[in-house]
The first five atom37 places (N, CA, C, CB, O) and aatype in JSON, in Angstrom:
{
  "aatype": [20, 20, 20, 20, 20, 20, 20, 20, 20, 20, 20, 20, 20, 20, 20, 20, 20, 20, 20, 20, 20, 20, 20, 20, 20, 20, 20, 20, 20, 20, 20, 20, 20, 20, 20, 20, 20, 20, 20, 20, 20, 20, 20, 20, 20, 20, 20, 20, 20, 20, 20, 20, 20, 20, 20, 20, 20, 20, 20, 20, 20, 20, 20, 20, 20, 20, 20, 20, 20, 20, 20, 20, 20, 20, 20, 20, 20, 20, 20, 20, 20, 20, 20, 20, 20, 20, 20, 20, 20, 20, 20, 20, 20, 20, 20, 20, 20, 20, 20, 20, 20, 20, 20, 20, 20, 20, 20, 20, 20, 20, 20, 20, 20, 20, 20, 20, 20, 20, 20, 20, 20, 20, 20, 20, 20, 20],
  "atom_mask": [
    [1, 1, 1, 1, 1],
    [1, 1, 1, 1, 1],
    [1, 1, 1, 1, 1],
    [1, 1, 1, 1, 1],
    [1, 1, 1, 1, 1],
    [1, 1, 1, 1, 1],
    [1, 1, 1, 1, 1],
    [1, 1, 1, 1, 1],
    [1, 1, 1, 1, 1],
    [1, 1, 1, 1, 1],
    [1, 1, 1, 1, 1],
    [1, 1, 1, 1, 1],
    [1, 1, 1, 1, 1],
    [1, 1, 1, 1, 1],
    [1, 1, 1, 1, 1],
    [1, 1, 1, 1, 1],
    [1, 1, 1, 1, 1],
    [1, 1, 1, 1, 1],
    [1, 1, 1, 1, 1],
    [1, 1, 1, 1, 1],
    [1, 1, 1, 1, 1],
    [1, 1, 1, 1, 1],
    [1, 1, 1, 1, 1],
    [1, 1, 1, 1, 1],
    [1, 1, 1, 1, 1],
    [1, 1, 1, 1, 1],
    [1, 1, 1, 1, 1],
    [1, 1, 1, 1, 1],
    [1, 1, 1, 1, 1],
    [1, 1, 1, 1, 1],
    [1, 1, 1, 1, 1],
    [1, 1, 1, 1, 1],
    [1, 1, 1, 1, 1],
    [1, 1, 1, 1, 1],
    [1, 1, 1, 1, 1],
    [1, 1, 1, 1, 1],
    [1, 1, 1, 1, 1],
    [1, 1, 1, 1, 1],
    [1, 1, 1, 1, 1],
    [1, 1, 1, 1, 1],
    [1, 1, 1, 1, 1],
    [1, 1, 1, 1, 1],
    [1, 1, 1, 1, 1],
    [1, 1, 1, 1, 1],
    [1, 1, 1, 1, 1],
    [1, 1, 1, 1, 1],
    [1, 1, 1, 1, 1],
    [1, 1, 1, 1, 1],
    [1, 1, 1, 1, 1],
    [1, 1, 1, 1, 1],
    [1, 1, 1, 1, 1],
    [1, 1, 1, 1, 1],
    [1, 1, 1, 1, 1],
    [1, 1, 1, 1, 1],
    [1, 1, 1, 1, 1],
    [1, 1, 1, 1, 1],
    [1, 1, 1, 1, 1],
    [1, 1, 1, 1, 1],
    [1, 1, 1, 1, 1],
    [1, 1, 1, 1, 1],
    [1, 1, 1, 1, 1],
    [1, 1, 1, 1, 1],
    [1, 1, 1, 1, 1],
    [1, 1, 1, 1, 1],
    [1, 1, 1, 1, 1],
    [1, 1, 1, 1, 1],
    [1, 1, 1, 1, 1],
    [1, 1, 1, 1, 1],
    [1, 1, 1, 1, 1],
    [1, 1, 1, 1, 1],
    [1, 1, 1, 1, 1],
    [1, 1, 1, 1, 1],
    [1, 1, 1, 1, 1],
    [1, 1, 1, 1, 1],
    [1, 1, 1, 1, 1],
    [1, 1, 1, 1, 1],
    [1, 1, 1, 1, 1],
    [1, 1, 1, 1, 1],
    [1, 1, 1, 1, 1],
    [1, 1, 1, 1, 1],
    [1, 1, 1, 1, 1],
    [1, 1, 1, 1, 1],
    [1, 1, 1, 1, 1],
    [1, 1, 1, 1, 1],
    [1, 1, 1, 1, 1],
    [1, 1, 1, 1, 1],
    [1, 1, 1, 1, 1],
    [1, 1, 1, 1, 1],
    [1, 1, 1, 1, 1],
    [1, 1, 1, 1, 1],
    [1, 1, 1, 1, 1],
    [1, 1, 1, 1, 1],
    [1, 1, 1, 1, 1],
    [1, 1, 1, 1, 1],
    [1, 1, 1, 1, 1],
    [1, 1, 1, 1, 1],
    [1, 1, 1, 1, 1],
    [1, 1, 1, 1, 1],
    [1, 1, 1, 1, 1],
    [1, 1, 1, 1, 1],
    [1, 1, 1, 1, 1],
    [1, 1, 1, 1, 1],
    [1, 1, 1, 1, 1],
    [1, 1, 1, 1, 1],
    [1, 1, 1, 1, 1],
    [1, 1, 1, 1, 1],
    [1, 1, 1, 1, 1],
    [1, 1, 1, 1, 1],
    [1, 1, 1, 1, 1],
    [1, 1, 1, 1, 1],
    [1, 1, 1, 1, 1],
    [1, 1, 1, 1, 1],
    [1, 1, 1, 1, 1],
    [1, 1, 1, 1, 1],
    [1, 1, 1, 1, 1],
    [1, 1, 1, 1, 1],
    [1, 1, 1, 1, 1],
    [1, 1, 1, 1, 1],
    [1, 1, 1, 1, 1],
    [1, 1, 1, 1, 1],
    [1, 1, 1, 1, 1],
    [1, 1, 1, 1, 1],
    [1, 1, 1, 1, 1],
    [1, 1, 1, 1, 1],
    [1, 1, 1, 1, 1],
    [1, 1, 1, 1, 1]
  ],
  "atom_positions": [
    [[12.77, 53.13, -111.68], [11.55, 52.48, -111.25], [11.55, 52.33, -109.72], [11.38, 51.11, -111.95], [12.54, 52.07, -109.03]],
    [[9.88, 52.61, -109.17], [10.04, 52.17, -107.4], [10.28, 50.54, -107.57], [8.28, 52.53, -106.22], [9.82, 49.75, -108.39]],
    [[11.11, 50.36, -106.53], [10.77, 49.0, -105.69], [9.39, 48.66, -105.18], [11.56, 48.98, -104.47], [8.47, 49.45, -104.98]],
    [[9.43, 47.22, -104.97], [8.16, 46.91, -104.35], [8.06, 47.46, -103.02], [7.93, 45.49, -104.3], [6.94, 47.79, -102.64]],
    [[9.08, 47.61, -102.21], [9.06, 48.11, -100.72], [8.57, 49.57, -100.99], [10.67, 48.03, -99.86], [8.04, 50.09, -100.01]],
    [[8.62, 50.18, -101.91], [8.18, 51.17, -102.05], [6.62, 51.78, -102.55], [9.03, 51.41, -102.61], [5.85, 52.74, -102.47]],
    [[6.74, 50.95, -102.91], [4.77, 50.51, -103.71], [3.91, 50.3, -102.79], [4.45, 48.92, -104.68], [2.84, 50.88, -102.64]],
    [[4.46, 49.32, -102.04], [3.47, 48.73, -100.83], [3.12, 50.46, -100.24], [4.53, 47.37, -99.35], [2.1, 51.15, -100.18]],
    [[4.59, 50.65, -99.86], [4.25, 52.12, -98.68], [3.32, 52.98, -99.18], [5.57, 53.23, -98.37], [2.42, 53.39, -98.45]],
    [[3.47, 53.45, -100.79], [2.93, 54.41, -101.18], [1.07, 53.54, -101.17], [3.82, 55.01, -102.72], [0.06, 54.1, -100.75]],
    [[1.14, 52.07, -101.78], [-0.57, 51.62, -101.39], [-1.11, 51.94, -100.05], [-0.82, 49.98, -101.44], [-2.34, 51.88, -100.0]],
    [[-0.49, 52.27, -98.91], [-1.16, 52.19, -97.86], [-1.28, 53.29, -97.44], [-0.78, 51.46, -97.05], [-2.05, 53.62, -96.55]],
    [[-0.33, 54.2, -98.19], [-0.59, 55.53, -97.71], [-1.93, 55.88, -98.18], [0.47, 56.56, -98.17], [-2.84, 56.51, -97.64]],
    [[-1.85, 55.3, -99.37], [-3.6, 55.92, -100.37], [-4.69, 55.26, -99.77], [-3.84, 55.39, -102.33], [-5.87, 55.59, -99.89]],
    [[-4.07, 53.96, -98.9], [-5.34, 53.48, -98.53], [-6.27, 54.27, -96.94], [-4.94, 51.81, -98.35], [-7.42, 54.55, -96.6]],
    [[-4.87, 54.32, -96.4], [-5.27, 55.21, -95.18], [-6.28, 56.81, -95.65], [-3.56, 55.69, -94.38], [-7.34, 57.11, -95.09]],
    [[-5.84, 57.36, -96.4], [-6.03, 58.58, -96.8], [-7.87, 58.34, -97.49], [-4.59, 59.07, -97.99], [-8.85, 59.02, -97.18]],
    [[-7.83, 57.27, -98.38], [-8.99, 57.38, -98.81], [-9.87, 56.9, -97.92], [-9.12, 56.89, -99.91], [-11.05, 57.24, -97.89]],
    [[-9.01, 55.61, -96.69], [-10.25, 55.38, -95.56], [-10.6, 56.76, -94.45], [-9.7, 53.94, -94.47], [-11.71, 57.22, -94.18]],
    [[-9.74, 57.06, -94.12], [-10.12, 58.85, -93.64], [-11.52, 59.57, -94.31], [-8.69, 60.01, -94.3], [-12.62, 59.64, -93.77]],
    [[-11.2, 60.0, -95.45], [-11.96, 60.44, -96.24], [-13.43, 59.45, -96.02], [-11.21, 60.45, -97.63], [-14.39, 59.94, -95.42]],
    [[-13.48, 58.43, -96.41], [-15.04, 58.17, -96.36], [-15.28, 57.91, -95.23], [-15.63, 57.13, -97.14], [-16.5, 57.75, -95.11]],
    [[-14.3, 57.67, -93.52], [-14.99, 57.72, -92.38], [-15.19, 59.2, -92.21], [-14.31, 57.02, -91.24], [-16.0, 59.53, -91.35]],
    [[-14.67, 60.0, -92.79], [-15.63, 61.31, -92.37], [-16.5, 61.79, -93.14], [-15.0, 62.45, -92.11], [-17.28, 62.66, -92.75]],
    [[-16.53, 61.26, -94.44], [-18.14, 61.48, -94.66], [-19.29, 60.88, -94.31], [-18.39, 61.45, -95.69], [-20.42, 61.37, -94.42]],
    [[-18.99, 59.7, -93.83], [-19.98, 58.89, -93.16], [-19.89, 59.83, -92.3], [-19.81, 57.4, -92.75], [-20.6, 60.76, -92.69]],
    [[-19.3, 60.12, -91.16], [-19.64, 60.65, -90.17], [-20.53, 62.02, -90.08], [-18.57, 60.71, -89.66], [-21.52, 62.28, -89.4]],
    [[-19.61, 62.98, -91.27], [-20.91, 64.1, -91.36], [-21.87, 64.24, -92.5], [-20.39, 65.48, -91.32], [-22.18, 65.26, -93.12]],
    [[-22.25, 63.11, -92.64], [-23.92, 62.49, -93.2], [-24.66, 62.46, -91.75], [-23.94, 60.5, -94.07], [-25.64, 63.13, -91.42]],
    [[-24.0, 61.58, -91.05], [-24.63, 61.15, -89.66], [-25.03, 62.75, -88.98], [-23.3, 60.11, -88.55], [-26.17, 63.09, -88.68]],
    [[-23.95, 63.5, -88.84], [-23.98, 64.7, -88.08], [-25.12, 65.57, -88.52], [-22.69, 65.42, -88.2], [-26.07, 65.97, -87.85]],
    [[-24.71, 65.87, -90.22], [-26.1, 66.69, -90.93], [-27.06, 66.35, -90.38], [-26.49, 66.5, -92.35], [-27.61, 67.22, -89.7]],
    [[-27.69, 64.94, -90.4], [-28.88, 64.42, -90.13], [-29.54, 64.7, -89.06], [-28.83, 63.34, -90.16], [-30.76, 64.83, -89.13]],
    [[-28.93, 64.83, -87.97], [-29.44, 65.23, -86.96], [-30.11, 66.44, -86.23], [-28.83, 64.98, -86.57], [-29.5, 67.5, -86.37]],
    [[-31.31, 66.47, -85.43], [-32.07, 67.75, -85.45], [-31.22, 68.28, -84.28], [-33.85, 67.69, -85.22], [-30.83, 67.83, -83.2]],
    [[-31.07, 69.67, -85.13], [-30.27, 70.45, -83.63], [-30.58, 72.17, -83.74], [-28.08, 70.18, -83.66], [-30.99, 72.92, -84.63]],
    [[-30.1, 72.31, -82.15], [-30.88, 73.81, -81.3], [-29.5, 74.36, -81.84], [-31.32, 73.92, -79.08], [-28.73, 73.89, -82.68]],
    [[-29.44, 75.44, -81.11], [-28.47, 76.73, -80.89], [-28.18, 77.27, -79.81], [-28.81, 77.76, -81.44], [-29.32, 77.44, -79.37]],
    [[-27.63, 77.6, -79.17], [-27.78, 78.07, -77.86], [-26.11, 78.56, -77.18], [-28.58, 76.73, -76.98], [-25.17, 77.77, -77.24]],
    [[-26.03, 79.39, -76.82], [-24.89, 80.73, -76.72], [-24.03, 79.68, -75.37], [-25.83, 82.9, -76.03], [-24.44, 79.14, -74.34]],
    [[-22.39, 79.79, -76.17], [-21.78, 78.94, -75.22], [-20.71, 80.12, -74.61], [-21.07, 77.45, -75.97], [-20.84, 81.3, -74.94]],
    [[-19.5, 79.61, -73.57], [-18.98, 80.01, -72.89], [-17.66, 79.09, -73.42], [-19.64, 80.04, -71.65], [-17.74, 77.88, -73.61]],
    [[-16.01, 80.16, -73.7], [-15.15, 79.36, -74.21], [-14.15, 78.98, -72.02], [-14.08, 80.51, -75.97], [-13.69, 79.74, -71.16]],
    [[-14.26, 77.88, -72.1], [-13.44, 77.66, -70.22], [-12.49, 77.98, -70.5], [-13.18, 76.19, -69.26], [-12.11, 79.06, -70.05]],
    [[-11.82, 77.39, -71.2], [-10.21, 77.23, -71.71], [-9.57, 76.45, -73.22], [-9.55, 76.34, -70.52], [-10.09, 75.57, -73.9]],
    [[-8.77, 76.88, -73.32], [-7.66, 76.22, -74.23], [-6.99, 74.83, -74.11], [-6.62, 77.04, -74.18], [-5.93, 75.06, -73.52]],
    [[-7.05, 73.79, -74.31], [-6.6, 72.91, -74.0], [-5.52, 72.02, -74.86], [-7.54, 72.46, -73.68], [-6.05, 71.04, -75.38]],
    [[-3.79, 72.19, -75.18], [-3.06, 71.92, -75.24], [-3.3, 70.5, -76.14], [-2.61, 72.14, -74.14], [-3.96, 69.61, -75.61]],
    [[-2.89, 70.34, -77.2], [-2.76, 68.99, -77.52], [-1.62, 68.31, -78.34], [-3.83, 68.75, -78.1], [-1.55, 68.76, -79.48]],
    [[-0.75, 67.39, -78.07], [0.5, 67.12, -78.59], [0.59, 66.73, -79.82], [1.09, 66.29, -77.95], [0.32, 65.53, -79.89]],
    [[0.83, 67.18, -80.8], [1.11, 66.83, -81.78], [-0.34, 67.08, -82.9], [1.69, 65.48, -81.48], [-0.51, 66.39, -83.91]],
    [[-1.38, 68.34, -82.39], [-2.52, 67.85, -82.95], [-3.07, 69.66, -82.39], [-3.29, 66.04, -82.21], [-2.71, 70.47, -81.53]],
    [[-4.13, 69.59, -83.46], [-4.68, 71.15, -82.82], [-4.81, 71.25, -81.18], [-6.39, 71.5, -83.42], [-4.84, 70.27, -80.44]],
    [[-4.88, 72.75, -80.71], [-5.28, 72.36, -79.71], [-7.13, 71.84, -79.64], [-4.8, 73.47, -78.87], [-7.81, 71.59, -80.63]],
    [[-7.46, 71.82, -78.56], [-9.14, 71.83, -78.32], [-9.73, 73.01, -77.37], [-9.62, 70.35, -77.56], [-9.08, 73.57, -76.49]],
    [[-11.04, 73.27, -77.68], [-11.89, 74.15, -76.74], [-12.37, 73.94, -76.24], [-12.47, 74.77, -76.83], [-13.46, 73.64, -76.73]],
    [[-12.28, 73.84, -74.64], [-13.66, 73.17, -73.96], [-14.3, 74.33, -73.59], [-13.49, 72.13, -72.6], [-13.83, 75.38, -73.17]],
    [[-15.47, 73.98, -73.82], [-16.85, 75.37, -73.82], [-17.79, 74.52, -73.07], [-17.73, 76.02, -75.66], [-18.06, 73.32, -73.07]],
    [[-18.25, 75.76, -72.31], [-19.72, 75.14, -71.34], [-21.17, 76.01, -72.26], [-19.62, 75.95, -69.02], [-21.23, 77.1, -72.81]],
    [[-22.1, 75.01, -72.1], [-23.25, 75.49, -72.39], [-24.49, 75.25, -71.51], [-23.45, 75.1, -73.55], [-24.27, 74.7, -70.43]],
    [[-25.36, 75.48, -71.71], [-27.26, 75.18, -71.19], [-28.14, 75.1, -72.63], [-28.13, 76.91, -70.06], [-28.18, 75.66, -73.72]],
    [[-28.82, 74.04, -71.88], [-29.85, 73.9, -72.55], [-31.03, 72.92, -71.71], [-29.35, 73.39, -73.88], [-30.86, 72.08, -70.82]],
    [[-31.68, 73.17, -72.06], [-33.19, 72.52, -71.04], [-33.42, 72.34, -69.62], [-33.49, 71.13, -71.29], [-34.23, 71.72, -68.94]],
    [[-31.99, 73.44, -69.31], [-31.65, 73.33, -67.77], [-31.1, 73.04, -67.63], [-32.01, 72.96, -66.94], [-30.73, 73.36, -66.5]],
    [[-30.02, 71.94, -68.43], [-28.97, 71.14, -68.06], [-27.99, 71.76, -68.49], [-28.97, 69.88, -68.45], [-27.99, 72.31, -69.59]],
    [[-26.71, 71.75, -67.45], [-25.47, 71.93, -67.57], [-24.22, 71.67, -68.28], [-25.34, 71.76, -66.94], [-23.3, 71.19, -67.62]],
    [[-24.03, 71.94, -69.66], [-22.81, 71.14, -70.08], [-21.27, 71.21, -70.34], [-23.09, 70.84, -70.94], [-20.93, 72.35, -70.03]],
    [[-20.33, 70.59, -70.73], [-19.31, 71.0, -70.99], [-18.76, 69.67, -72.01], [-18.57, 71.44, -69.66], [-18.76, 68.45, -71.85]],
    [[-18.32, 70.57, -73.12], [-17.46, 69.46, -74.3], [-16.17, 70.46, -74.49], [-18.46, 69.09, -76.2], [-15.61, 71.34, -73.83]],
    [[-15.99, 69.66, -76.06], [-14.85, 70.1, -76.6], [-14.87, 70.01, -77.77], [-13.87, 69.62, -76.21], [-15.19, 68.94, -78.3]],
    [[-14.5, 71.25, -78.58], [-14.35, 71.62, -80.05], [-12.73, 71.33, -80.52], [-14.79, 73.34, -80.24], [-11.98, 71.01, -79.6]],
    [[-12.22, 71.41, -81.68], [-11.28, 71.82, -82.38], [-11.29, 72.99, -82.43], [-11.2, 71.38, -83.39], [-12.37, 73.57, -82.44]],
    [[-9.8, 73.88, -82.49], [-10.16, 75.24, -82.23], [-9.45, 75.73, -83.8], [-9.43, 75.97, -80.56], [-9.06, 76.87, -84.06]],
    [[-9.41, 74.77, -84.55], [-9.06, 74.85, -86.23], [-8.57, 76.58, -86.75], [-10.8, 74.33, -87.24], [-7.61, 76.71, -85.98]],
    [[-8.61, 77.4, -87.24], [-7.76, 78.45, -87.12], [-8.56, 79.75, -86.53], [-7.13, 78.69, -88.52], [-8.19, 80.9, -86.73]],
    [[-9.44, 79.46, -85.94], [-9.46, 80.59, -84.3], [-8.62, 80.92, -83.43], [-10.18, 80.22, -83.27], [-7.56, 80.34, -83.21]],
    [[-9.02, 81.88, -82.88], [-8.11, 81.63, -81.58], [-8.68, 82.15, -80.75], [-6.79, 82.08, -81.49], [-7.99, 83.03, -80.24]],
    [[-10.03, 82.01, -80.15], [-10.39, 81.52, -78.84], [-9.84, 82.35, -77.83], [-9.98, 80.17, -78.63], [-8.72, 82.81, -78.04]],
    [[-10.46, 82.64, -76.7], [-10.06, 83.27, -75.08], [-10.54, 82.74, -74.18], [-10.41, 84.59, -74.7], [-11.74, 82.58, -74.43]],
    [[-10.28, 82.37, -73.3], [-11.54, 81.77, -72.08], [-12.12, 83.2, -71.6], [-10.74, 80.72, -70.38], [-11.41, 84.2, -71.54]],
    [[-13.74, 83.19, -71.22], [-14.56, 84.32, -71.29], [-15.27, 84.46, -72.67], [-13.73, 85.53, -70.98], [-16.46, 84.79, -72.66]],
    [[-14.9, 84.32, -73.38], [-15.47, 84.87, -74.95], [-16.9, 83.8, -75.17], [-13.96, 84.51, -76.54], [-16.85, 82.6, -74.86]],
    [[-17.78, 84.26, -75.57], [-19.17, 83.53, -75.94], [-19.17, 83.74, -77.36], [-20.6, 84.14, -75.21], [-18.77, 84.72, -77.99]],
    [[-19.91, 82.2, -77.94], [-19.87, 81.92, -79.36], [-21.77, 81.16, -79.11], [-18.15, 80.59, -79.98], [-22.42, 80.84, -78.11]],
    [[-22.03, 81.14, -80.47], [-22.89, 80.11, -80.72], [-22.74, 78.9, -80.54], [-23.16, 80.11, -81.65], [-21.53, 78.76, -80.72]],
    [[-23.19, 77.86, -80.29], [-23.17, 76.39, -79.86], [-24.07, 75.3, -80.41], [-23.42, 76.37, -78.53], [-25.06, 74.82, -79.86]],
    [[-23.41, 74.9, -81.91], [-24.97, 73.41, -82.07], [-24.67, 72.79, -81.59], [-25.55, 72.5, -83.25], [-23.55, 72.27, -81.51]],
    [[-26.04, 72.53, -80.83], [-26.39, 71.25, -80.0], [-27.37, 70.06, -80.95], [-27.34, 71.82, -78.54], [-28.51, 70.33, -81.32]],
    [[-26.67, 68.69, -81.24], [-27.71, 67.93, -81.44], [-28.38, 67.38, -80.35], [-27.4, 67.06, -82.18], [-27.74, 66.87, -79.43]],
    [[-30.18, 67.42, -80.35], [-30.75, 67.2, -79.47], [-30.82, 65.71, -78.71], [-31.7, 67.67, -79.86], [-31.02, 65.57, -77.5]],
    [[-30.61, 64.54, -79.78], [-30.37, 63.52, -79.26], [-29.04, 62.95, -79.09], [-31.04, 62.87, -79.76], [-28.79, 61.85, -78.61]],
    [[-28.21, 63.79, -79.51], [-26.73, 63.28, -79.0], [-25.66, 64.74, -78.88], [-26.0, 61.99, -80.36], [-24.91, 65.23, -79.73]],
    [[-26.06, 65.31, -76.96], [-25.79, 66.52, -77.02], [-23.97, 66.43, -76.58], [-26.93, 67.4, -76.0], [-23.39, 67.47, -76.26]],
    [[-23.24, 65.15, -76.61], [-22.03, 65.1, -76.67], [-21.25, 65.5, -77.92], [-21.81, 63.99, -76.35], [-20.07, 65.84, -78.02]],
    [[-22.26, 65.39, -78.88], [-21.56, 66.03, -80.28], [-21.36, 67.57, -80.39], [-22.49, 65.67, -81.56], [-20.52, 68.04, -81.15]],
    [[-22.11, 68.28, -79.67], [-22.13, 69.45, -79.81], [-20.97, 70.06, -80.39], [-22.43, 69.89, -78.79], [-19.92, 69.57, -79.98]],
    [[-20.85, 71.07, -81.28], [-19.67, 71.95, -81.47], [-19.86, 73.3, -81.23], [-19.17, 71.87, -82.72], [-21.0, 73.59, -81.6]],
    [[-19.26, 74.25, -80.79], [-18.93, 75.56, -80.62], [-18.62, 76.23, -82.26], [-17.6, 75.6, -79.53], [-17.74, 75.85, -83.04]],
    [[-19.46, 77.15, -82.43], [-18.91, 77.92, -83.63], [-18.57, 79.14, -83.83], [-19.54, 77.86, -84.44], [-19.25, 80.17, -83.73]],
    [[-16.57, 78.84, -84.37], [-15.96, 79.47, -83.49], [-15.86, 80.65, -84.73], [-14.62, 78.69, -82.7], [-14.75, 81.09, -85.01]],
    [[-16.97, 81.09, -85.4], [-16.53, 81.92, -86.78], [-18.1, 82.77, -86.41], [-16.28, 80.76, -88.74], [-18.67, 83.4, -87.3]],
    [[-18.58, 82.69, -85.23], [-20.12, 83.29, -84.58], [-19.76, 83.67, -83.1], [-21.58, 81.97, -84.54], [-20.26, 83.03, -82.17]],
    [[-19.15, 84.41, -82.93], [-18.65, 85.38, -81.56], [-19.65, 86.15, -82.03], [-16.95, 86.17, -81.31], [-20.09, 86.6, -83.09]],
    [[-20.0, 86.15, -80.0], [-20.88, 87.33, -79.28], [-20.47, 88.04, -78.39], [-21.91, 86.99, -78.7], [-19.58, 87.51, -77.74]],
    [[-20.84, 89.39, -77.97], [-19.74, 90.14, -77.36], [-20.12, 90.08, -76.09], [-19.49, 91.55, -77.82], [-19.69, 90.9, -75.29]],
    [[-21.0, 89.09, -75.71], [-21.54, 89.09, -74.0], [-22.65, 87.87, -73.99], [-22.47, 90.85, -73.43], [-23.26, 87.33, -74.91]],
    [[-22.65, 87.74, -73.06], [-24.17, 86.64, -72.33], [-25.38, 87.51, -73.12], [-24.53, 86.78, -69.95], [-25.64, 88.71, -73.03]],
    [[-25.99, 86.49, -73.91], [-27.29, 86.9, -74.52], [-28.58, 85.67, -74.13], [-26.99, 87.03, -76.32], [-28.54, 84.44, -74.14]],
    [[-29.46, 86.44, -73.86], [-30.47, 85.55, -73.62], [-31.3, 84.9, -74.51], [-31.16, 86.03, -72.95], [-31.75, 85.56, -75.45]],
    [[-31.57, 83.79, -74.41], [-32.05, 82.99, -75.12], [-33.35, 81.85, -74.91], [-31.06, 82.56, -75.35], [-33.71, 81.86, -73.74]],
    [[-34.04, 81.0, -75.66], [-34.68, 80.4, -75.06], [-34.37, 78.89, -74.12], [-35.4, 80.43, -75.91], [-33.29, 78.37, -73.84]],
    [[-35.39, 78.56, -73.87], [-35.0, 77.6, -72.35], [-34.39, 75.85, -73.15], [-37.1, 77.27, -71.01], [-33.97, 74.78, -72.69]],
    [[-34.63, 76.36, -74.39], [-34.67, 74.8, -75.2], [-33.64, 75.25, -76.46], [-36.61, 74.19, -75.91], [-33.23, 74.47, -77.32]],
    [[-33.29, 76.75, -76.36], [-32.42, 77.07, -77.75], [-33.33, 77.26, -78.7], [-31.42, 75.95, -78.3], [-34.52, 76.95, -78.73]],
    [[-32.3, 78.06, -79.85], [-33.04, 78.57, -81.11], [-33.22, 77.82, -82.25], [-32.47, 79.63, -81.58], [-32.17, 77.25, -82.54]],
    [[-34.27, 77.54, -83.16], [-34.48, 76.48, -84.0], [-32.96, 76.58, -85.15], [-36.18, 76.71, -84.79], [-32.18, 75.73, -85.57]],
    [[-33.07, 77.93, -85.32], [-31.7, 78.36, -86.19], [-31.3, 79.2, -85.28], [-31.8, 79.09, -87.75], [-31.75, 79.45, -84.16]],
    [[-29.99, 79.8, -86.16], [-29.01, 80.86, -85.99], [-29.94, 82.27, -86.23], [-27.67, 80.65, -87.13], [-30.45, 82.65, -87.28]],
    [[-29.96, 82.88, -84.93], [-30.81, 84.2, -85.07], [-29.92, 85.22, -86.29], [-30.92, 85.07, -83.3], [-28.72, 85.31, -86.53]],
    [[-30.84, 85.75, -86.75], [-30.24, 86.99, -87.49], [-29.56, 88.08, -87.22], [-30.93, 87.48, -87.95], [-28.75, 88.64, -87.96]],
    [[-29.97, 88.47, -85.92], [-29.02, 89.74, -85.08], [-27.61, 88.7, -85.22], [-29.65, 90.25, -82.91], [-26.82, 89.58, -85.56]],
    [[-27.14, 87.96, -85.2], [-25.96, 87.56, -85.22], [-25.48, 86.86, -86.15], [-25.76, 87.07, -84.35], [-25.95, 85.78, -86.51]],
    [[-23.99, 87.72, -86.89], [-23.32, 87.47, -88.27], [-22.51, 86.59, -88.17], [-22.64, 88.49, -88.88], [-22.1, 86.35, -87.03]],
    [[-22.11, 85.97, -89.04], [-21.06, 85.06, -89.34], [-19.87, 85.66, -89.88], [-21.5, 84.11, -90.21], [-19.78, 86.31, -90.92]],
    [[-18.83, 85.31, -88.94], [-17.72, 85.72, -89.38], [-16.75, 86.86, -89.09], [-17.98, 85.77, -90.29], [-15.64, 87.1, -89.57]],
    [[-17.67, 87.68, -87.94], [-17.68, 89.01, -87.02], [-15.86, 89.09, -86.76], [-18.84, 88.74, -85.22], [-15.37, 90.0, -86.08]]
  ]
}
């Protein structure tokens, strides 16, 4: 039989694990919800992280404005130079992610506000 010192550990492990789990579905309920463009990003660099994926920071445009975030680069692997697709949510364009499974083989033009969807000339998964 476990000990109680052992019970406790294993309760908190389940508790952590199942609070994980519903803060990220809360979170991408929140994310779904939101209305968002498209618009062709730029990968800067690779960015190193200890103990944890690395990250991608990618620059984009949209409405004129200049940006730069950071993705998870989850099992890609990314180049600085390489252009991907980019959702942007329109009212919270810090969320943005890079999608890194929609590589383009160059600067493509686009509109001044982004595409309502993912154009069709470009596949998933290339």
């Amino acid at each position: 039989m476990m000990n109680s010192k052992a019970k406790r550990i294993i309760g908190r492990i389940i508790l952590v694990i199942v609070t994980v789990v519903i803060v990220h579905m809360i979170w991408k309920q929140n994310y779904d919800s939101l209305e968002k463009k498209y618009v062709v990003g730029e990968v800067q660099r690779i960015v190193p992280a200890w103990g944890q994926d690395p990250k991608v920071e990618f620059s984009f445009t949209i409405y004129g404005e200049n940006h730069r975030e950071f993705s998870p680069r989850s099992i890609y692997h990314p180049k600085a130079g390489e252009f991907y697709i980019v959702e942007v949510p329109i009212k919270d364009v810090k969320k943005s992610q890079i999608l890194l499974d929609l590589p383009i083989s160059g600067p493509v033009d686009f509109p001044w506000e982004g595409w309502e969807k993912i154009p069709e000339f470009i596949k998933r998964g290339k």
